[in-house]
CSV table of C-alpha atoms and ligand atoms in Angstrom, one decimal:
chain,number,residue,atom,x,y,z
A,382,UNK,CA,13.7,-6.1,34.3
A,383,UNK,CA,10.4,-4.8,32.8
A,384,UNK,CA,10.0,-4.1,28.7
A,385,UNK,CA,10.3,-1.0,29.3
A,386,UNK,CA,13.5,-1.0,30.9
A,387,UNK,CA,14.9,-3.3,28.2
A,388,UNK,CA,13.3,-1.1,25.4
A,389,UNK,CA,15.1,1.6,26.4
A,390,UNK,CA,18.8,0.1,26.7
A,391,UNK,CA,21.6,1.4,25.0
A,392,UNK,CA,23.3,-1.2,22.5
A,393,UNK,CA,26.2,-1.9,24.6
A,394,UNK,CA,23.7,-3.2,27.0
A,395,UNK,CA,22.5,-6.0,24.8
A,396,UNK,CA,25.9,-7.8,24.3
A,397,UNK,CA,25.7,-11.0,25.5
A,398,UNK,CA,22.4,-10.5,27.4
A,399,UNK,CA,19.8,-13.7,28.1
A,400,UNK,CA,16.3,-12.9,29.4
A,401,UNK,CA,13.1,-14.4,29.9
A,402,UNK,CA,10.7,-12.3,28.0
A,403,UNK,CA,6.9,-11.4,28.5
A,404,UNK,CA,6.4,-12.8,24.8
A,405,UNK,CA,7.0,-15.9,26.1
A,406,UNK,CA,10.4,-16.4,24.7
A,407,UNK,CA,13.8,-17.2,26.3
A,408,UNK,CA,16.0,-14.3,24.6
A,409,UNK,CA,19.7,-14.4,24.2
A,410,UNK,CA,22.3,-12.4,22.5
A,411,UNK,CA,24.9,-14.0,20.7
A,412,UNK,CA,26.9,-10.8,20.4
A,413,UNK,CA,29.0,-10.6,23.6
A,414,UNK,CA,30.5,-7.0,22.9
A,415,UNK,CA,29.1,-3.8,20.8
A,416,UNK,CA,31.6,-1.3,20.5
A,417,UNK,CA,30.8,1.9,18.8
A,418,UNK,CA,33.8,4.0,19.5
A,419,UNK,CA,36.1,6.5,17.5
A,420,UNK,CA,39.0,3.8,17.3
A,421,UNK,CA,37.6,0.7,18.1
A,422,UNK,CA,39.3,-1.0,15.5
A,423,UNK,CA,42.9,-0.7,17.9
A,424,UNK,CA,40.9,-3.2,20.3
A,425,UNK,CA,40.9,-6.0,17.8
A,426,UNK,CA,43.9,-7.4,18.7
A,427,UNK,CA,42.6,-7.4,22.4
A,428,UNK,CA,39.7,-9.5,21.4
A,429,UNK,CA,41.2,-11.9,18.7
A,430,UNK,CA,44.2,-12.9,20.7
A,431,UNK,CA,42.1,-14.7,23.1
A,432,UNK,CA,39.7,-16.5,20.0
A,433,UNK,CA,42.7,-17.8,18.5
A,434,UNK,CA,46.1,-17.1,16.8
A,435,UNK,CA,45.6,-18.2,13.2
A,436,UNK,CA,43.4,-15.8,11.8
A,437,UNK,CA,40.9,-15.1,8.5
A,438,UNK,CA,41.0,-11.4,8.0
A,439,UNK,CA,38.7,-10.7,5.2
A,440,UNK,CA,37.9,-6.9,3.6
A,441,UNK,CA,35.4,-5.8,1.3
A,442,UNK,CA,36.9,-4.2,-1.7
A,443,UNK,CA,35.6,-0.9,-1.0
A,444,UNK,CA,37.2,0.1,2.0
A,445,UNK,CA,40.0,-2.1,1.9
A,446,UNK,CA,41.9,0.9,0.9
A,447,UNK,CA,41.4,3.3,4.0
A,448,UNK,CA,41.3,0.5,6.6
A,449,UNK,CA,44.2,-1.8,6.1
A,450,UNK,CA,46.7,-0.4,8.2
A,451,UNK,CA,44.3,0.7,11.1
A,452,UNK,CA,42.9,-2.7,11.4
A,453,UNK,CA,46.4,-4.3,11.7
A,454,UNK,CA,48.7,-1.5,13.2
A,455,UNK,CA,48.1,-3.4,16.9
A,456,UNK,CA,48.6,-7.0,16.2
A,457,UNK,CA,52.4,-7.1,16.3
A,458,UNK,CA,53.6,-11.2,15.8
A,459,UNK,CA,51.3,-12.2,17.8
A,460,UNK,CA,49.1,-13.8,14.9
A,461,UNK,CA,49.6,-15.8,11.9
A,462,UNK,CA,47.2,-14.0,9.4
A,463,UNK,CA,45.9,-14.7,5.6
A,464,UNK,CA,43.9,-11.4,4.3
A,465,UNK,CA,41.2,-12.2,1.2
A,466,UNK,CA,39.5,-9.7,-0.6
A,467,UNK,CA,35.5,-9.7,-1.1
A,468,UNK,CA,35.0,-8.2,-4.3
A,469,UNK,CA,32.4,-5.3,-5.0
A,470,UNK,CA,29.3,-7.3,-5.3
A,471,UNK,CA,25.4,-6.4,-4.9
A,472,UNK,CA,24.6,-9.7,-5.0
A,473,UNK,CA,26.8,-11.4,-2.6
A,474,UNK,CA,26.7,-15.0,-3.5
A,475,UNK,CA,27.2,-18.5,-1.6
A,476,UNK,CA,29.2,-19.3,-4.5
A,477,UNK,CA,31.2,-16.1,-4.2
A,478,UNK,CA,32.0,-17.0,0.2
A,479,UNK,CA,32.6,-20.4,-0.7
A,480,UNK,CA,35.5,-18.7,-2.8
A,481,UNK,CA,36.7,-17.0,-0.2
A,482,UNK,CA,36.6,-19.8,2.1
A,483,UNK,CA,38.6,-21.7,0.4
A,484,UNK,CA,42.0,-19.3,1.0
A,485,UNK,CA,41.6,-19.8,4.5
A,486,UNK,CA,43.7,-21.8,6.6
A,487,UNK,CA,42.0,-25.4,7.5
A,488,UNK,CA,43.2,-24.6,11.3
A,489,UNK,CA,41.8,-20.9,11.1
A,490,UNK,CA,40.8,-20.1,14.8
A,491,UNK,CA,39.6,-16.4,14.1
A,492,UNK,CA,37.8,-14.8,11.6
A,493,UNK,CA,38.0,-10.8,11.0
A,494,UNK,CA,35.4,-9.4,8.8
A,495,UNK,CA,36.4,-5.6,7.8
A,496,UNK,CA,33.3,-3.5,5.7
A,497,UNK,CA,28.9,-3.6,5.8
A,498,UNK,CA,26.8,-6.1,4.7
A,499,UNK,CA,28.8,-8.5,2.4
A,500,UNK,CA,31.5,-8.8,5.2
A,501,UNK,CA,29.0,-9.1,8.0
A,502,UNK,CA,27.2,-12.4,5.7
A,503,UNK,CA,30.7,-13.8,4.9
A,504,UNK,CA,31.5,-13.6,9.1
A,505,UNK,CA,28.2,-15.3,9.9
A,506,UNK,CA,28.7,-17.8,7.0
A,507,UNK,CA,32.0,-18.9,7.9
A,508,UNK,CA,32.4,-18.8,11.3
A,509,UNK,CA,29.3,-21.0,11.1
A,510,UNK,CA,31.0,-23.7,9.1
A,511,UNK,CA,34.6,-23.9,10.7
A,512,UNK,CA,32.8,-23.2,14.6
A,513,UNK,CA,35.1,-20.7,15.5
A,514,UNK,CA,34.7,-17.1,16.7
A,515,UNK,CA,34.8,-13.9,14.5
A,516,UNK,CA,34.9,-10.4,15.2
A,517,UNK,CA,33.4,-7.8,12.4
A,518,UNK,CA,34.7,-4.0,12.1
A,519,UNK,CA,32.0,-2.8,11.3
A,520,UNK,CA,32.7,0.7,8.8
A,521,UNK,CA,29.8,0.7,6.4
A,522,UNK,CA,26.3,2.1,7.3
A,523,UNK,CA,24.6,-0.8,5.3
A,524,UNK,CA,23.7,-3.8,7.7
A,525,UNK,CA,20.8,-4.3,9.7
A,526,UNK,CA,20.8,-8.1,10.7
A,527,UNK,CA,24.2,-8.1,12.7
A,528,UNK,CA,23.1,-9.6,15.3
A,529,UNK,CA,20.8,-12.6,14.4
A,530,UNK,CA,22.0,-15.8,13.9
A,531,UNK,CA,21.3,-16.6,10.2
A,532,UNK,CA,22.8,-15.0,6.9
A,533,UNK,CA,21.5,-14.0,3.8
A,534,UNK,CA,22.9,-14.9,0.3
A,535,UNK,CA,22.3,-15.0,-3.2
A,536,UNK,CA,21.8,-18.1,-5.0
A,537,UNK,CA,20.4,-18.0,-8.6
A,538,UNK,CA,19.4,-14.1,-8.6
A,539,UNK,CA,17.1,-15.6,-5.1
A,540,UNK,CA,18.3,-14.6,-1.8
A,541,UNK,CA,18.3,-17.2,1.1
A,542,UNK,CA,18.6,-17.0,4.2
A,543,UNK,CA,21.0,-20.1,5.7
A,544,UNK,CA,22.7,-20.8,9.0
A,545,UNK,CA,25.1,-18.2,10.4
A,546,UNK,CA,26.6,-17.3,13.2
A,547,UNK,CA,26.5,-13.9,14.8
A,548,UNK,CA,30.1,-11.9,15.9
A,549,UNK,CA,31.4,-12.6,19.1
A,550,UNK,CA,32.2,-8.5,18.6
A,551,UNK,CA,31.4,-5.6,16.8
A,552,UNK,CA,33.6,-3.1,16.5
A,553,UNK,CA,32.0,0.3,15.1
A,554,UNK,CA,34.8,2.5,14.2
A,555,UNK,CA,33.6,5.9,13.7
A,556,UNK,CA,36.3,7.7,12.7
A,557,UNK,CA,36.8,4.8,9.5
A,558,UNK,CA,33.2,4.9,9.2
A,559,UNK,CA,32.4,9.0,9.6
A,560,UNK,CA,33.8,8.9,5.3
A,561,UNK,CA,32.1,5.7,4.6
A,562,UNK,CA,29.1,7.4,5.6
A,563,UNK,CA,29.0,10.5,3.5
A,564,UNK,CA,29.8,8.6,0.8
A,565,UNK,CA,26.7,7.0,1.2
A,566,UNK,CA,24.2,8.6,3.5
A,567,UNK,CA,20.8,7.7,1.6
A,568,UNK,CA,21.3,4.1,1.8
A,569,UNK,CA,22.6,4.3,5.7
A,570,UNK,CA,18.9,6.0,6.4
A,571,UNK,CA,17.2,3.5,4.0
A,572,UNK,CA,18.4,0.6,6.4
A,573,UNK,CA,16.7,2.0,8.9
A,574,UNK,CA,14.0,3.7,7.8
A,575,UNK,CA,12.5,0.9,5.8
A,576,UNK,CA,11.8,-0.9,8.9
A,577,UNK,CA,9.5,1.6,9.2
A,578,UNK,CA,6.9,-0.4,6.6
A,579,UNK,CA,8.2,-4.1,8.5
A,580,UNK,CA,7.1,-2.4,11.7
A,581,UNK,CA,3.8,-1.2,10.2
A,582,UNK,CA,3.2,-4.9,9.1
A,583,UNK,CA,3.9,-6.3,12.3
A,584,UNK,CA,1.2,-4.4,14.2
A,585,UNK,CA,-1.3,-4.9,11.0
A,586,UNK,CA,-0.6,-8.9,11.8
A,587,UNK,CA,-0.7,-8.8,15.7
A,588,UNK,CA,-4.1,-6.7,16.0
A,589,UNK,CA,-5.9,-8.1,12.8
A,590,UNK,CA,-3.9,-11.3,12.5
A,591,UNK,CA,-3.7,-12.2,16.0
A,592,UNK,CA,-0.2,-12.6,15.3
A,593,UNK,CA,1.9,-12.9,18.6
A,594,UNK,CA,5.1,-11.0,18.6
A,595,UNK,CA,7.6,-9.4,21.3
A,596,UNK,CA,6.4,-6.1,22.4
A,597,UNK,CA,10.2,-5.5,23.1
A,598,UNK,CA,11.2,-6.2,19.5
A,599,UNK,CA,8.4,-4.1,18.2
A,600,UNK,CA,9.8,-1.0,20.5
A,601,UNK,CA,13.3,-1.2,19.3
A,602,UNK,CA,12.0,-1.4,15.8
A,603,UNK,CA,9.8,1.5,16.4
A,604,UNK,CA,12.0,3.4,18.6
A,605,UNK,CA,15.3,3.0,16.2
A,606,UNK,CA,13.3,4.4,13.2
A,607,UNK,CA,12.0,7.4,15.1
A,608,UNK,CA,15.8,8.2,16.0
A,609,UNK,CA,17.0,8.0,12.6
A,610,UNK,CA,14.0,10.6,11.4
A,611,UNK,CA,15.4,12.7,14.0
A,612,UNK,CA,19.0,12.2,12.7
A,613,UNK,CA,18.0,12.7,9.1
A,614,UNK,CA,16.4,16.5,10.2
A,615,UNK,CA,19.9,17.3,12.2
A,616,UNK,CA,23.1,18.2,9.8
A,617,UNK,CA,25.2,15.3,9.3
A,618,UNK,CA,28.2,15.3,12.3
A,619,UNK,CA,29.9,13.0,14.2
A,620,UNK,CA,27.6,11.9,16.3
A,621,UNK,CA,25.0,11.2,13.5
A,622,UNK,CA,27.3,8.4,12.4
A,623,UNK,CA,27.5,6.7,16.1
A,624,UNK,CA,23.8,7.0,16.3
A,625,UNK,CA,22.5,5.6,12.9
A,626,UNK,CA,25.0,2.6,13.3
A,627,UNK,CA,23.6,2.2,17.3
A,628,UNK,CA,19.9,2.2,15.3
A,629,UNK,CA,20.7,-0.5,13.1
A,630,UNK,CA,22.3,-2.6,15.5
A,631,UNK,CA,19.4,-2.4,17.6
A,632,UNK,CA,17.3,-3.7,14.8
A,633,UNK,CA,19.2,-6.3,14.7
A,634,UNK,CA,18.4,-6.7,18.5
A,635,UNK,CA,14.9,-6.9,17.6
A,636,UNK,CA,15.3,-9.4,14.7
A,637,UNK,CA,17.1,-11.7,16.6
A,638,UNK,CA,14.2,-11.2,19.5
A,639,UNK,CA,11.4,-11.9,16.6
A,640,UNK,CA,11.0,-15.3,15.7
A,641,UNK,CA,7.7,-14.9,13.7
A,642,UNK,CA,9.9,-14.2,10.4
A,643,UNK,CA,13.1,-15.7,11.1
A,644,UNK,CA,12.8,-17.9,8.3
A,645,UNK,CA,10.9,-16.2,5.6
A,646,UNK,CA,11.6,-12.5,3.8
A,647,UNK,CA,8.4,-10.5,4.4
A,648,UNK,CA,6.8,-6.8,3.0
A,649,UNK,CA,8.9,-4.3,2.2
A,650,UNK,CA,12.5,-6.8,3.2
A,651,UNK,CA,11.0,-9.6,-0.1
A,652,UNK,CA,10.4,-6.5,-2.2
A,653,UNK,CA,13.8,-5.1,-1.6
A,654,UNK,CA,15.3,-8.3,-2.4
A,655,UNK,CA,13.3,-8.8,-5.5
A,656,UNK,CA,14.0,-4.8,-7.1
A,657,UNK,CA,17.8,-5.4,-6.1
A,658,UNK,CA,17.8,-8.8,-8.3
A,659,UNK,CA,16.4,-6.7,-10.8
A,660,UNK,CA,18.2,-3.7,-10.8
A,661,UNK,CA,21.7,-4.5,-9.5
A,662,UNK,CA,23.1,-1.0,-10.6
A,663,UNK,CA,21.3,1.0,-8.5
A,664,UNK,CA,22.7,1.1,-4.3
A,665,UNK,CA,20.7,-0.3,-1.9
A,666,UNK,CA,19.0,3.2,-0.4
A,667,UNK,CA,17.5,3.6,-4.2
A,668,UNK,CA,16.0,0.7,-4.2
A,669,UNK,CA,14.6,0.8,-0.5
A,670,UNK,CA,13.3,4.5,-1.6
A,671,UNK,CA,11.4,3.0,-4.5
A,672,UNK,CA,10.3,0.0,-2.1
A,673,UNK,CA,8.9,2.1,0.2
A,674,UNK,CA,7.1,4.5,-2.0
A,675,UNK,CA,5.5,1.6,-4.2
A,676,UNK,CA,4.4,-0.4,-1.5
A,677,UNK,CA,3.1,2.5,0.9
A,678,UNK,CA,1.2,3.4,-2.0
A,679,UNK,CA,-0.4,0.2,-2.2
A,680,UNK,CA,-0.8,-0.1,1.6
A,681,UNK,CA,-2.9,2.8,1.7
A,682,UNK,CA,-4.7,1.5,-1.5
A,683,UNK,CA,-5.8,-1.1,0.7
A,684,UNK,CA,-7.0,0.0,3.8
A,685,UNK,CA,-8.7,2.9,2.2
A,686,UNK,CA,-10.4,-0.1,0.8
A,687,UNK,CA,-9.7,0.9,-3.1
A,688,UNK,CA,-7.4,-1.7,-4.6
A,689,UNK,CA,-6.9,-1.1,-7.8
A,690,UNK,CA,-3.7,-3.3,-8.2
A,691,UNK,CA,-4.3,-7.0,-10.3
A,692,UNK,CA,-2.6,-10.1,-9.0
A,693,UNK,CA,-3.4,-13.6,-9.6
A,694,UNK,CA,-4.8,-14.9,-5.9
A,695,UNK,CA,-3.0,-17.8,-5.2
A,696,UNK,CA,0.3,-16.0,-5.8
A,697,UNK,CA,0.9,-15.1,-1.7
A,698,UNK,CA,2.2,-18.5,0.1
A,699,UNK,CA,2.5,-21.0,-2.9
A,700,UNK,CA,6.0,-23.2,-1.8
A,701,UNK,CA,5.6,-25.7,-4.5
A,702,UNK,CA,5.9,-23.0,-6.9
A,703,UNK,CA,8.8,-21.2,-5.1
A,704,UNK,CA,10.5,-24.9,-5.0
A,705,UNK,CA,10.0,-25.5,-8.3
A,706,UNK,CA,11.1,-22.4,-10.0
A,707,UNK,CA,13.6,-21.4,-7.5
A,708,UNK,CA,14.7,-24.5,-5.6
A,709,UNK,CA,13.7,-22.4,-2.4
A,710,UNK,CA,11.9,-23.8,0.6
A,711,UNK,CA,9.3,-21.4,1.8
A,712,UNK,CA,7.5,-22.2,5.1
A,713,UNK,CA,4.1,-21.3,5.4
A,714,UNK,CA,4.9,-19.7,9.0
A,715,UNK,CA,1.9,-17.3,8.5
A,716,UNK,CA,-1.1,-18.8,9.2
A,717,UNK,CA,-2.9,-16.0,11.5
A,718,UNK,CA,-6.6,-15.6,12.1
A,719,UNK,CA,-7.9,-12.6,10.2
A,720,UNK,CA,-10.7,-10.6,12.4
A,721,UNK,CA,-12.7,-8.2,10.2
A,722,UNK,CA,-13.9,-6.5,13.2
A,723,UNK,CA,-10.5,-5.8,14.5
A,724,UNK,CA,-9.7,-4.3,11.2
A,725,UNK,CA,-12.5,-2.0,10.7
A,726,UNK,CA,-12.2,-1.0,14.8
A,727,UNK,CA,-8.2,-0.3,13.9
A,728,UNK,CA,-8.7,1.3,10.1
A,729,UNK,CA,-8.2,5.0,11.5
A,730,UNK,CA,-5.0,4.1,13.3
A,731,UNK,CA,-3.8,1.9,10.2
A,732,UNK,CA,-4.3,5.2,8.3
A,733,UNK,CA,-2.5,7.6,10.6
A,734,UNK,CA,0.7,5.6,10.4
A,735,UNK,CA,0.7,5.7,6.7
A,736,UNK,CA,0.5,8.7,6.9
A,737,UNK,CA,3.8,8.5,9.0
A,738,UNK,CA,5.1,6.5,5.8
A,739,UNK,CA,4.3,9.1,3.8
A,740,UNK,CA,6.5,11.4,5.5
A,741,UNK,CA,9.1,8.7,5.8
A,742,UNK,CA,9.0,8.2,1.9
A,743,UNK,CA,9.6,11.8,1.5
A,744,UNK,CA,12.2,11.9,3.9
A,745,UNK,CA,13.7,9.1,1.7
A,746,UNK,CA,13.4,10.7,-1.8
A,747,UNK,CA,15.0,14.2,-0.7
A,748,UNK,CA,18.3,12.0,0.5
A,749,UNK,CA,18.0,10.6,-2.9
A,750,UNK,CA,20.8,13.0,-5.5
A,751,UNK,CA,19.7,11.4,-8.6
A,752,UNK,CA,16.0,10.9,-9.4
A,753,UNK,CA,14.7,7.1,-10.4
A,754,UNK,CA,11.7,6.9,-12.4
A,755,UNK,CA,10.0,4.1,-12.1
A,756,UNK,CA,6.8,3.3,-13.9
A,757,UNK,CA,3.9,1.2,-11.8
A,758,UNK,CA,4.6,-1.2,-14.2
A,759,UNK,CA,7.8,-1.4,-14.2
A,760,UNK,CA,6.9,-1.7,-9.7
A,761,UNK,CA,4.2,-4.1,-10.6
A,762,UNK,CA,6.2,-6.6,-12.2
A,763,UNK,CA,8.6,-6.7,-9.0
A,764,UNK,CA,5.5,-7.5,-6.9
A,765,UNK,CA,4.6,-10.3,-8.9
A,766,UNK,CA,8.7,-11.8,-8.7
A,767,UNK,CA,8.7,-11.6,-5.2
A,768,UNK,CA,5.8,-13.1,-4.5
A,769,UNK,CA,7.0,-16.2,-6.8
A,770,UNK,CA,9.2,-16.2,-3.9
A,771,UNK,CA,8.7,-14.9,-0.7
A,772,UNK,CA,5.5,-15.4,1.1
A,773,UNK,CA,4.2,-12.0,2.6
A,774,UNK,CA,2.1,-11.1,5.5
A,775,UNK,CA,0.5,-8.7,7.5
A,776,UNK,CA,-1.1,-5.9,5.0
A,777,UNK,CA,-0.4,-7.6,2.1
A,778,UNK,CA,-1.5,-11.0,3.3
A,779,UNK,CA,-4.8,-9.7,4.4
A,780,UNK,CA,-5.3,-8.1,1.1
A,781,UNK,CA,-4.7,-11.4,-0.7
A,782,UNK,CA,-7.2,-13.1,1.5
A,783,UNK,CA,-9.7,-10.3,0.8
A,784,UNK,CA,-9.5,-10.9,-2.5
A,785,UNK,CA,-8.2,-7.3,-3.7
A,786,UNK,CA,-5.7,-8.0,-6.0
A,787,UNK,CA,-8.2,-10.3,-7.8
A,788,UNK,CA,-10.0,-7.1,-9.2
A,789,UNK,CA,-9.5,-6.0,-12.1
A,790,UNK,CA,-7.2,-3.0,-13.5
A,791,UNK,CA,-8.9,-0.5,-16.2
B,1158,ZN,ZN1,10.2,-11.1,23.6
């Protein structure tokens, strides 16, 4: 099959799929089935009866609530089941799965993860450790990584990414997730939306970094923000909620195709993680907003070739710092080639897709009800944590090298 053909799959095309790719990769999916489906959650029994019949079924807090009865109203006797509770958290910790671990059965043989994010991490976690399969209902808009094979946690206010195993299923249910999803619109846009910067980046590294990456990845990445853009002009229905969780699965797709940063948070992802360890209050589609706008700001800053921003140079890619302060390993997986003449060739088109940004960024603050204000200091500051911790590359890499935030501010 040719890129393009692949590109242009629907997500229940990808379960389970293995193909050589022009990047020079062997891909393969982990995830067997995705489901998106008013109901799907009445097909977990189907699934889980043929994983195992002593079962882990774990909810988040938050929508513990609306979906308990739907998610076990088929499983008649057929399974013997211990249900945990994963407690509202922003900053979902090992500690806190190891917690949860510990309730389940040593002969557990399926896992069940109900809710977003938190329950997607404590799936990957766990069925990583006991070997077994899992199955994740997926009902909050708030997860783009289902699909890769690592998780990401919280240890000492860092996140890390560890070992994980992807579902054996997803299971979108859009009528449980149609509430979910007005409850929380910005931050099911933000997930997508901010892979708008992470794509940016990648096509900064691969034409001025001669970076390699897979030109299938980069299409989904592109192709699921320009859907949700769409989505976001529409009025909110049905059918918006099957196609924004459809775009962040296939970002997942195209995370789990791109090795380059498979072990390292990069742009806009390391800033994220650094503003949510700062702020913890606000949700997740705040602090992507302020994310975006602070670092498209500082994008453009640079290839208009005007940095005004001051950072000490040897912050970007320092691992005995980040091991020392934070006990984290970072690999120094970015060592690209930087070609001045393939910048200045590219600086035009650079600029056109910030400009793109730009309309993404306001696209994020009108979903936003209550205003943030947050001073450049205040940003500034959050720059110079995550860079105590996470390496970054493309734009801000180049920058670095350059020498631009070594100038100073008046
Ligand atoms: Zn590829």
């Amino acid at each position: 099959m040719t890129d393009n053909r692949l590109a242009k799959m629907p997500i229940s095309n990808w379960g389970g799929l293995g193909f050589k790719c022009r990047c020079g990769n062997l891909h393969e999916i982990n995830v067997k089935e995705f489901v998106i489906q008013q109901g799907a959650c009445d097909h977990t029994a189907h699934f889980a009866k043929k994983m195992g019949k002593t079962m882990h079924l774990v909810f988040e807090q938050k929508v513990f609530e609306k979906t308990k009865d739907k998610v076990v109203k088929k499983f008649g006797k057929i399974f013997d089941v211990t249900t945990s509770i994963i407690k509202e958290q922003n900053l979902f910790s090992i500690e806190q799965c190891e917690q949860i671990f510990a309730q389940a059965k040593e002969q557990t043989k399926v896992i069940v993860c109900v809710g977003g994010y938190n329950a997607c991490q404590y799936g990957k976690y766990a069925s990583q450790k006991l070997g077994v399969q899992w199955i994740f209902i997926n009902v909050l808009p708030d997860c783009d990584d289902v699909a890769t094979n690592y998780c990401t946690l919280w240890k000492n206010k860092v996140k890390q990414i560890l070992p994980g195993k992807s579902p054996d299923v997803v299971l979108c249910d859009t009528a449980l997730a149609y509430d979910f999803c007005l409850d929380d619109l910005q931050t099911a846009f933000a997930v997508v939306l901010q892979n708008g910067l992470f794509a940016f980046d990648r096509v900064f590294a691969n034409k001025v970094q001669n970076a390699k990456n897979c030109d299938v990845a980069n299409y989904l990445l592109a192709t699921s923000v320009k859907n949700a853009i769409n989505l976001a002009k529409k009025p909110f229905s049905k059918n918006t909620v099957s196609e924004l969780f459809a775009c962040q699965y296939l970002i997942s797709v195209a995370k789990c195709l791109s090795v380059a940063n498979q072990n390292n948070f990069a742009g806009i992802h390391a800033f994220t993680n650094a503003l949510q360890s700062k702020y913890p209050h606000y949700t997740f589609g705040q602090v992507v907003c302020v994310a975006n706008d602070v670092l498209s700001k500082i994008y453009a800053q640079v290839v208009e070739n005007n940095c005004l921003l001051t950072i000490d140079k040897d912050r970007f890619l320092h691992e005995t710092l980040a091991l020392k302060k934070f006990g984290v390993q970072v690999n120094p997986v970015f060592n690209f080639e930087t070609n001045d003449k393939a910048f200045e060739q590219n600086v035009e088109f650079f600029k056109q897709n910030l400009a793109l940004i730009a309309k993404i960024n306001n696209l994020c603050k009108s979903m936003i009800k209550q205003s943030i204000s947050w001073q450049s200091k205040v940003a500034f500051d959050c720059l110079q944590l995550c860079t105590d911790i996470y390496p970054f590359n493309g734009l801000l890499r180049y920058a670095n090298d350059k020498g631009y935030f070594d100038k100073q501010n008046d």
